[in-house]
PDB file of C-alpha atoms and ligand atoms in Angstrom:
ATOM      1  CA  MET A   1     -10.011 -17.105 -91.189  1.00 43.00           C
ATOM      2  CA  ASP A   2      -8.398 -17.246 -94.612  1.00 45.00           C
ATOM      3  CA  ALA A   3      -8.376 -20.928 -94.634  1.00 45.00           C
ATOM      4  CA  ILE A   4     -12.100 -21.161 -94.009  1.00 45.00           C
ATOM      5  CA  VAL A   5     -13.179 -18.581 -96.520  1.00 49.00           C
ATOM      6  CA  ASN A   6     -12.060 -20.018 -99.815  1.00 55.00           C
ATOM      7  CA  SER A   7      -9.187 -22.436 -99.714  1.00 51.00           C
ATOM      8  CA  LEU A   8      -9.857 -25.780-101.319  1.00 51.00           C
ATOM      9  CA  LYS A   9      -6.480 -27.324-100.961  1.00 53.00           C
ATOM     10  CA  THR A  10      -7.708 -30.530 -99.492  1.00 55.00           C
ATOM     11  CA  ASN A  11     -10.718 -31.090-101.618  1.00 64.00           C
ATOM     12  CA  ASP A  12     -10.871 -34.828-102.168  1.00 70.00           C
ATOM     13  CA  ASN A  13     -14.210 -34.556-103.959  1.00 86.00           C
ATOM     14  CA  ARG A  14     -12.876 -32.713-106.921  1.00 91.00           C
ATOM     15  CA  PRO A  15     -14.702 -33.920-110.059  1.00 96.00           C
ATOM     16  CA  THR A  16     -12.759 -35.215-113.092  1.00 96.00           C
ATOM     17  CA  GLU A  17     -12.236 -33.061-116.209  1.00 96.00           C
ATOM     18  CA  ALA A  18     -14.726 -35.170-118.073  1.00 97.00           C
ATOM     19  CA  GLU A  19     -17.359 -34.434-115.367  1.00 97.00           C
ATOM     20  CA  ALA A  20     -16.501 -30.693-115.574  1.00 97.00           C
ATOM     21  CA  GLU A  21     -16.874 -30.758-119.325  1.00 98.00           C
ATOM     22  CA  GLU A  22     -20.264 -32.486-118.961  1.00 98.00           C
ATOM     23  CA  ALA A  23     -21.351 -29.713-116.664  1.00 98.00           C
ATOM     24  CA  VAL A  24     -20.463 -27.126-119.243  1.00 98.00           C
ATOM     25  CA  ARG A  25     -22.471 -29.052-121.834  1.00 98.00           C
ATOM     26  CA  THR A  26     -25.458 -28.964-119.455  1.00 98.00           C
ATOM     27  CA  LEU A  27     -25.187 -25.209-119.088  1.00 98.00           C
ATOM     28  CA  LEU A  28     -24.860 -24.727-122.815  1.00 98.00           C
ATOM     29  CA  ARG A  29     -28.062 -26.742-123.359  1.00 98.00           C
ATOM     30  CA  TRP A  30     -29.700 -24.871-120.525  1.00 98.00           C
ATOM     31  CA  VAL A  31     -29.084 -21.417-122.019  1.00 97.00           C
ATOM     32  CA  GLY A  32     -30.690 -22.736-125.265  1.00 98.00           C
ATOM     33  CA  ASP A  33     -27.801 -23.608-127.526  1.00 98.00           C
ATOM     34  CA  ASP A  34     -27.078 -26.710-129.563  1.00 98.00           C
ATOM     35  CA  ILE A  35     -24.015 -28.526-128.146  1.00 97.00           C
ATOM     36  CA  ASN A  36     -23.605 -30.462-131.395  1.00 97.00           C
ATOM     37  CA  ARG A  37     -23.091 -27.457-133.656  1.00 97.00           C
ATOM     38  CA  GLU A  38     -19.506 -27.104-134.881  1.00 97.00           C
ATOM     39  CA  GLY A  39     -18.600 -23.975-132.978  1.00 97.00           C
ATOM     40  CA  LEU A  40     -19.455 -25.503-129.660  1.00 98.00           C
ATOM     41  CA  LEU A  41     -17.906 -28.946-130.080  1.00 97.00           C
ATOM     42  CA  ASP A  42     -14.656 -28.084-128.287  1.00 98.00           C
ATOM     43  CA  THR A  43     -16.101 -25.415-126.055  1.00 98.00           C
ATOM     44  CA  PRO A  44     -16.517 -27.641-122.952  1.00 98.00           C
ATOM     45  CA  LYS A  45     -12.849 -28.573-123.181  1.00 98.00           C
ATOM     46  CA  ARG A  46     -11.820 -24.985-123.660  1.00 98.00           C
ATOM     47  CA  VAL A  47     -13.906 -23.734-120.752  1.00 98.00           C
ATOM     48  CA  VAL A  48     -12.473 -26.400-118.407  1.00 98.00           C
ATOM     49  CA  LYS A  49      -8.914 -25.457-119.542  1.00 98.00           C
ATOM     50  CA  ALA A  50      -9.684 -21.746-119.017  1.00 98.00           C
ATOM     51  CA  TYR A  51     -11.157 -22.431-115.605  1.00 97.00           C
ATOM     52  CA  LYS A  52      -7.989 -24.240-114.661  1.00 96.00           C
ATOM     53  CA  GLU A  53      -6.039 -21.067-115.260  1.00 96.00           C
ATOM     54  CA  LEU A  54      -8.640 -18.603-113.988  1.00 97.00           C
ATOM     55  CA  PHE A  55      -9.057 -20.545-110.712  1.00 97.00           C
ATOM     56  CA  SER A  56      -5.473 -21.733-110.306  1.00 97.00           C
ATOM     57  CA  GLY A  57      -5.358 -19.839-106.969  1.00 97.00           C
ATOM     58  CA  TYR A  58      -7.000 -22.701-105.134  1.00 96.00           C
ATOM     59  CA  ASP A  59      -3.889 -24.828-105.692  1.00 95.00           C
ATOM     60  CA  GLN A  60      -1.516 -22.121-104.499  1.00 95.00           C
ATOM     61  CA  ASP A  61      -0.541 -20.986-101.049  1.00 93.00           C
ATOM     62  CA  ALA A  62       0.157 -17.365-100.572  1.00 93.00           C
ATOM     63  CA  GLU A  63       2.068 -17.859 -97.328  1.00 87.00           C
ATOM     64  CA  GLU A  64       4.348 -20.400 -98.994  1.00 88.00           C
ATOM     65  CA  GLU A  65       4.929 -17.964-101.818  1.00 89.00           C
ATOM     66  CA  LEU A  66       5.746 -15.130 -99.411  1.00 88.00           C
ATOM     67  CA  GLY A  67       7.922 -17.315 -97.090  1.00 81.00           C
ATOM     68  CA  ARG A  68      10.533 -18.144 -99.658  1.00 63.00           C
ATOM     69  CA  THR A  69      12.105 -14.816-100.436  1.00 55.00           C
ATOM     70  CA  PHE A  70      12.909 -12.740 -97.353  1.00 64.00           C
ATOM     71  CA  GLU A  71      15.961 -10.639 -97.760  1.00 67.00           C
ATOM     72  CA  GLU A  72      17.916  -8.619 -95.206  1.00 68.00           C
ATOM     73  CA  VAL A  73      18.150  -4.983 -96.149  1.00 72.00           C
ATOM     74  CA  ALA A  74      20.666  -2.276 -95.152  1.00 77.00           C
ATOM     75  CA  GLY A  75      18.515  -0.701 -92.486  1.00 79.00           C
ATOM     76  CA  TYR A  76      15.696   0.282 -94.926  1.00 82.00           C
ATOM     77  CA  ASP A  77      12.621   0.744 -92.791  1.00 86.00           C
ATOM     78  CA  ASP A  78      10.405   3.142 -94.774  1.00 93.00           C
ATOM     79  CA  ILE A  79       7.320   2.447 -96.787  1.00 95.00           C
ATOM     80  CA  VAL A  80       7.462  -0.145 -99.599  1.00 95.00           C
ATOM     81  CA  LEU A  81       4.532   0.425-101.947  1.00 96.00           C
ATOM     82  CA  VAL A  82       3.590  -1.537-105.080  1.00 97.00           C
ATOM     83  CA  LYS A  83       0.695   0.174-106.740  1.00 97.00           C
ATOM     84  CA  ASP A  84      -1.584  -0.387-109.763  1.00 97.00           C
ATOM     85  CA  ILE A  85      -1.226  -4.141-109.762  1.00 98.00           C
ATOM     86  CA  PRO A  86      -3.844  -5.295-112.283  1.00 98.00           C
ATOM     87  CA  PHE A  87      -5.915  -8.374-111.509  1.00 98.00           C
ATOM     88  CA  PHE A  88      -8.868 -10.356-112.610  1.00 98.00           C
ATOM     89  CA  SER A  89     -11.075 -12.312-110.234  1.00 98.00           C
ATOM     90  CA  HIS A  90     -14.600 -13.730-110.269  1.00 98.00           C
ATOM     91  CA  CYS A  91     -17.366 -12.919-107.831  1.00 97.00           C
ATOM     92  CA  GLU A  92     -18.439 -15.887-105.756  1.00 97.00           C
ATOM     93  CA  HIS A  93     -22.156 -14.967-106.101  1.00 96.00           C
ATOM     94  CA  HIS A  94     -22.444 -14.937-109.925  1.00 95.00           C
ATOM     95  CA  MET A  95     -19.103 -16.368-111.124  1.00 96.00           C
ATOM     96  CA  VAL A  96     -18.555 -13.328-113.457  1.00 96.00           C
ATOM     97  CA  PRO A  97     -15.433 -11.237-113.599  1.00 97.00           C
ATOM     98  CA  ILE A  98     -14.140  -8.668-111.169  1.00 97.00           C
ATOM     99  CA  ILE A  99     -11.641  -6.468-112.900  1.00 97.00           C
ATOM    100  CA  GLY A 100      -9.439  -4.176-110.888  1.00 98.00           C
ATOM    101  CA  LYS A 101      -6.142  -3.041-109.513  1.00 98.00           C
ATOM    102  CA  ALA A 102      -4.525  -3.442-106.128  1.00 98.00           C
ATOM    103  CA  HIS A 103      -2.214  -1.185-104.148  1.00 98.00           C
ATOM    104  CA  VAL A 104      -0.152  -2.806-101.406  1.00 98.00           C
ATOM    105  CA  ALA A 105       2.246  -1.187 -98.975  1.00 98.00           C
ATOM    106  CA  TYR A 106       4.073  -2.308 -95.859  1.00 97.00           C
ATOM    107  CA  LEU A 107       6.499  -0.803 -93.399  1.00 96.00           C
ATOM    108  CA  PRO A 108       9.376  -3.244 -93.057  1.00 93.00           C
ATOM    109  CA  ASP A 109      10.786  -4.353 -89.795  1.00 90.00           C
ATOM    110  CA  GLY A 110      14.148  -5.628 -90.867  1.00 84.00           C
ATOM    111  CA  LYS A 111      12.961  -7.779 -93.778  1.00 87.00           C
ATOM    112  CA  VAL A 112      11.523  -7.039 -97.201  1.00 89.00           C
ATOM    113  CA  LEU A 113       9.796  -9.184 -99.838  1.00 89.00           C
ATOM    114  CA  GLY A 114      10.794  -9.607-103.386  1.00 86.00           C
ATOM    115  CA  LEU A 115       8.531  -7.053-105.201  1.00 84.00           C
ATOM    116  CA  SER A 116       7.150  -9.707-107.593  1.00 91.00           C
ATOM    117  CA  LYS A 117       5.895 -11.651-104.560  1.00 93.00           C
ATOM    118  CA  ILE A 118       3.261  -9.040-103.857  1.00 95.00           C
ATOM    119  CA  ALA A 119       1.894  -9.305-107.376  1.00 96.00           C
ATOM    120  CA  ARG A 120       1.924 -13.066-107.024  1.00 96.00           C
ATOM    121  CA  VAL A 121      -0.086 -12.858-103.805  1.00 97.00           C
ATOM    122  CA  ILE A 122      -2.743 -10.708-105.596  1.00 98.00           C
ATOM    123  CA  GLU A 123      -2.874 -13.330-108.306  1.00 97.00           C
ATOM    124  CA  ILE A 124      -3.239 -16.193-105.935  1.00 98.00           C
ATOM    125  CA  TYR A 125      -6.166 -14.662-104.114  1.00 98.00           C
ATOM    126  CA  GLY A 126      -7.628 -13.213-107.333  1.00 98.00           C
ATOM    127  CA  ARG A 127      -7.747 -16.570-109.040  1.00 98.00           C
ATOM    128  CA  ARG A 128     -10.394 -17.893-106.712  1.00 98.00           C
ATOM    129  CA  LEU A 129     -14.041 -17.049-106.318  1.00 98.00           C
ATOM    130  CA  GLN A 130     -14.076 -13.877-104.242  1.00 98.00           C
ATOM    131  CA  ILE A 131     -15.787 -11.011-102.767  1.00 97.00           C
ATOM    132  CA  GLN A 132     -13.674  -7.942-102.846  1.00 98.00           C
ATOM    133  CA  GLU A 133     -13.793  -7.364 -99.053  1.00 98.00           C
ATOM    134  CA  THR A 134     -12.429 -10.858 -98.414  1.00 98.00           C
ATOM    135  CA  MET A 135      -9.695 -10.586-100.956  1.00 98.00           C
ATOM    136  CA  THR A 136      -8.520  -7.267 -99.516  1.00 98.00           C
ATOM    137  CA  ALA A 137      -8.283  -8.744 -95.994  1.00 98.00           C
ATOM    138  CA  GLN A 138      -6.594 -11.950 -97.208  1.00 97.00           C
ATOM    139  CA  VAL A 139      -3.868 -10.051 -99.059  1.00 98.00           C
ATOM    140  CA  ALA A 140      -3.167  -7.871 -96.017  1.00 98.00           C
ATOM    141  CA  HIS A 141      -3.127 -10.671 -93.458  1.00 96.00           C
ATOM    142  CA  SER A 142      -0.978 -13.016 -95.532  1.00 96.00           C
ATOM    143  CA  ILE A 143       1.713 -10.325 -95.811  1.00 95.00           C
ATOM    144  CA  ASP A 144       1.295  -9.492 -92.114  1.00 94.00           C
ATOM    145  CA  ASP A 145       1.625 -13.130 -91.100  1.00 93.00           C
ATOM    146  CA  ALA A 146       4.585 -13.878 -93.366  1.00 91.00           C
ATOM    147  CA  LEU A 147       6.683 -10.796 -92.861  1.00 91.00           C
ATOM    148  CA  HIS A 148       5.621  -9.325 -89.513  1.00 92.00           C
ATOM    149  CA  PRO A 149       6.111  -5.739 -90.710  1.00 94.00           C
ATOM    150  CA  ARG A 150       5.263  -2.638 -88.712  1.00 96.00           C
ATOM    151  CA  GLY A 151       2.151  -2.339 -90.829  1.00 98.00           C
ATOM    152  CA  VAL A 152       0.345  -3.392 -94.025  1.00 98.00           C
ATOM    153  CA  ALA A 153      -1.997  -1.332 -96.165  1.00 98.00           C
ATOM    154  CA  VAL A 154      -4.028  -2.774 -98.985  1.00 98.00           C
ATOM    155  CA  MET A 155      -6.443  -0.948-101.281  1.00 98.00           C
ATOM    156  CA  ILE A 156      -8.392  -2.656-103.990  1.00 98.00           C
ATOM    157  CA  GLU A 157     -10.344  -0.748-106.653  1.00 98.00           C
ATOM    158  CA  ALA A 158     -12.463  -2.928-108.953  1.00 97.00           C
ATOM    159  CA  GLU A 159     -15.343  -3.043-111.290  1.00 96.00           C
ATOM    160  CA  HIS A 160     -17.781  -5.881-110.773  1.00 94.00           C
ATOM    161  CA  MET A 161     -19.218  -7.308-113.961  1.00 94.00           C
ATOM    162  CA  CYS A 162     -22.208  -8.692-112.045  1.00 90.00           C
ATOM    163  CA  MET A 163     -23.131  -5.041-111.399  1.00 89.00           C
ATOM    164  CA  ALA A 164     -22.316  -3.821-114.957  1.00 88.00           C
ATOM    165  CA  MET A 165     -23.827  -6.636-117.054  1.00 87.00           C
ATOM    166  CA  ARG A 166     -26.806  -7.806-115.029  1.00 83.00           C
ATOM    167  CA  GLY A 167     -29.029  -6.664-112.121  1.00 81.00           C
ATOM    168  CA  ILE A 168     -28.810  -2.904-111.836  1.00 77.00           C
ATOM    169  CA  LYS A 169     -26.528  -2.604-114.895  1.00 76.00           C
ATOM    170  CA  LYS A 170     -24.343   0.172-113.538  1.00 78.00           C
ATOM    171  CA  GLN A 171     -21.313   0.372-115.826  1.00 80.00           C
ATOM    172  CA  GLY A 172     -18.181   2.119-114.751  1.00 82.00           C
ATOM    173  CA  SER A 173     -18.778   2.166-111.062  1.00 89.00           C
ATOM    174  CA  THR A 174     -15.777   1.243-108.912  1.00 93.00           C
ATOM    175  CA  THR A 175     -15.789  -0.398-105.549  1.00 95.00           C
ATOM    176  CA  ILE A 176     -12.980   0.544-103.179  1.00 97.00           C
ATOM    177  CA  THR A 177     -12.003  -1.581-100.232  1.00 98.00           C
ATOM    178  CA  THR A 178      -9.100  -1.137 -97.752  1.00 97.00           C
ATOM    179  CA  THR A 179      -7.471  -3.074 -95.010  1.00 98.00           C
ATOM    180  CA  PHE A 180      -4.893  -1.542 -92.650  1.00 98.00           C
ATOM    181  CA  THR A 181      -2.826  -3.197 -90.014  1.00 98.00           C
ATOM    182  CA  GLY A 182      -0.230  -2.114 -87.504  1.00 98.00           C
ATOM    183  CA  ALA A 183       1.047   1.437 -87.932  1.00 98.00           C
ATOM    184  CA  PHE A 184      -1.197   2.011 -90.932  1.00 98.00           C
ATOM    185  CA  LYS A 185      -4.192   1.347 -88.647  1.00 97.00           C
ATOM    186  CA  THR A 186      -3.006   3.303 -85.596  1.00 97.00           C
ATOM    187  CA  ASP A 187      -1.234   6.240 -87.242  1.00 97.00           C
ATOM    188  CA  PRO A 188      -3.455   8.440 -89.421  1.00 95.00           C
ATOM    189  CA  HIS A 189      -0.300  10.037 -90.958  1.00 96.00           C
ATOM    190  CA  GLU A 190       0.877   6.747 -92.384  1.00 97.00           C
ATOM    191  CA  GLN A 191      -2.592   6.227 -93.909  1.00 96.00           C
ATOM    192  CA  VAL A 192      -2.488   9.675 -95.477  1.00 96.00           C
ATOM    193  CA  ARG A 193       0.998   8.940 -96.859  1.00 96.00           C
ATOM    194  CA  PHE A 194      -0.272   5.688 -98.329  1.00 97.00           C
ATOM    195  CA  MET A 195      -3.201   7.453-100.010  1.00 96.00           C
ATOM    196  CA  THR A 196      -1.005  10.294-101.288  1.00 97.00           C
ATOM    197  CA  LEU A 197       1.555   7.932-102.850  1.00 96.00           C
ATOM    198  CA  ILE A 198      -1.242   5.994-104.516  1.00 95.00           C
ATOM    199  CA  ARG A 199      -2.932   9.047-105.970  1.00 92.00           C
ATOM    200  CA  GLY A 200       0.299  10.899-106.689  1.00 79.00           C
TER     201      GLY A 200
HETATM  202 ZN1   ZN B   1     -21.626 -11.011-108.289  1.00 54.30          ZN
END
């Protein structure tokens, strides 16, 4: 599922940087500005450079990232939770920012991840065009697939600039999405523990 939704790893039709810059010029003219005025001369270059960073997730593989750093632990099998991981993404419908934070927990089954790996996975999926529901599921399933833990819980809370800046212009509203697998799905107590730890 993940592969179909928004992975572009084998995109042979990727335009050149010059073509991308030209597209920015087109948009600048279309909104009504003068691409020859001084302030805008380097803007296409800057936008393309920024896009490279903001959408770098297409060139990165979460499962590869997670696969590298398994460690054996001394019998630790209780919850591992990384909360309040900040991220930026862009909605796939309007290409404007999604700003939020993610909370990720899993119940190890013999193996744990380096803690920074979880934040990296959020970044890899965040730096693609997204809808929040998809991103939440992708993060959960990539950890599930890589680590085979007893369960994974992911909650994402985010503000969507396409709702705040345009359309219904509702600023400050937060969208919450969750994905639970394994024991987090089947055992309500584990879900409650996850929620309590996040809010605590
Ligand atoms: Zn949108």
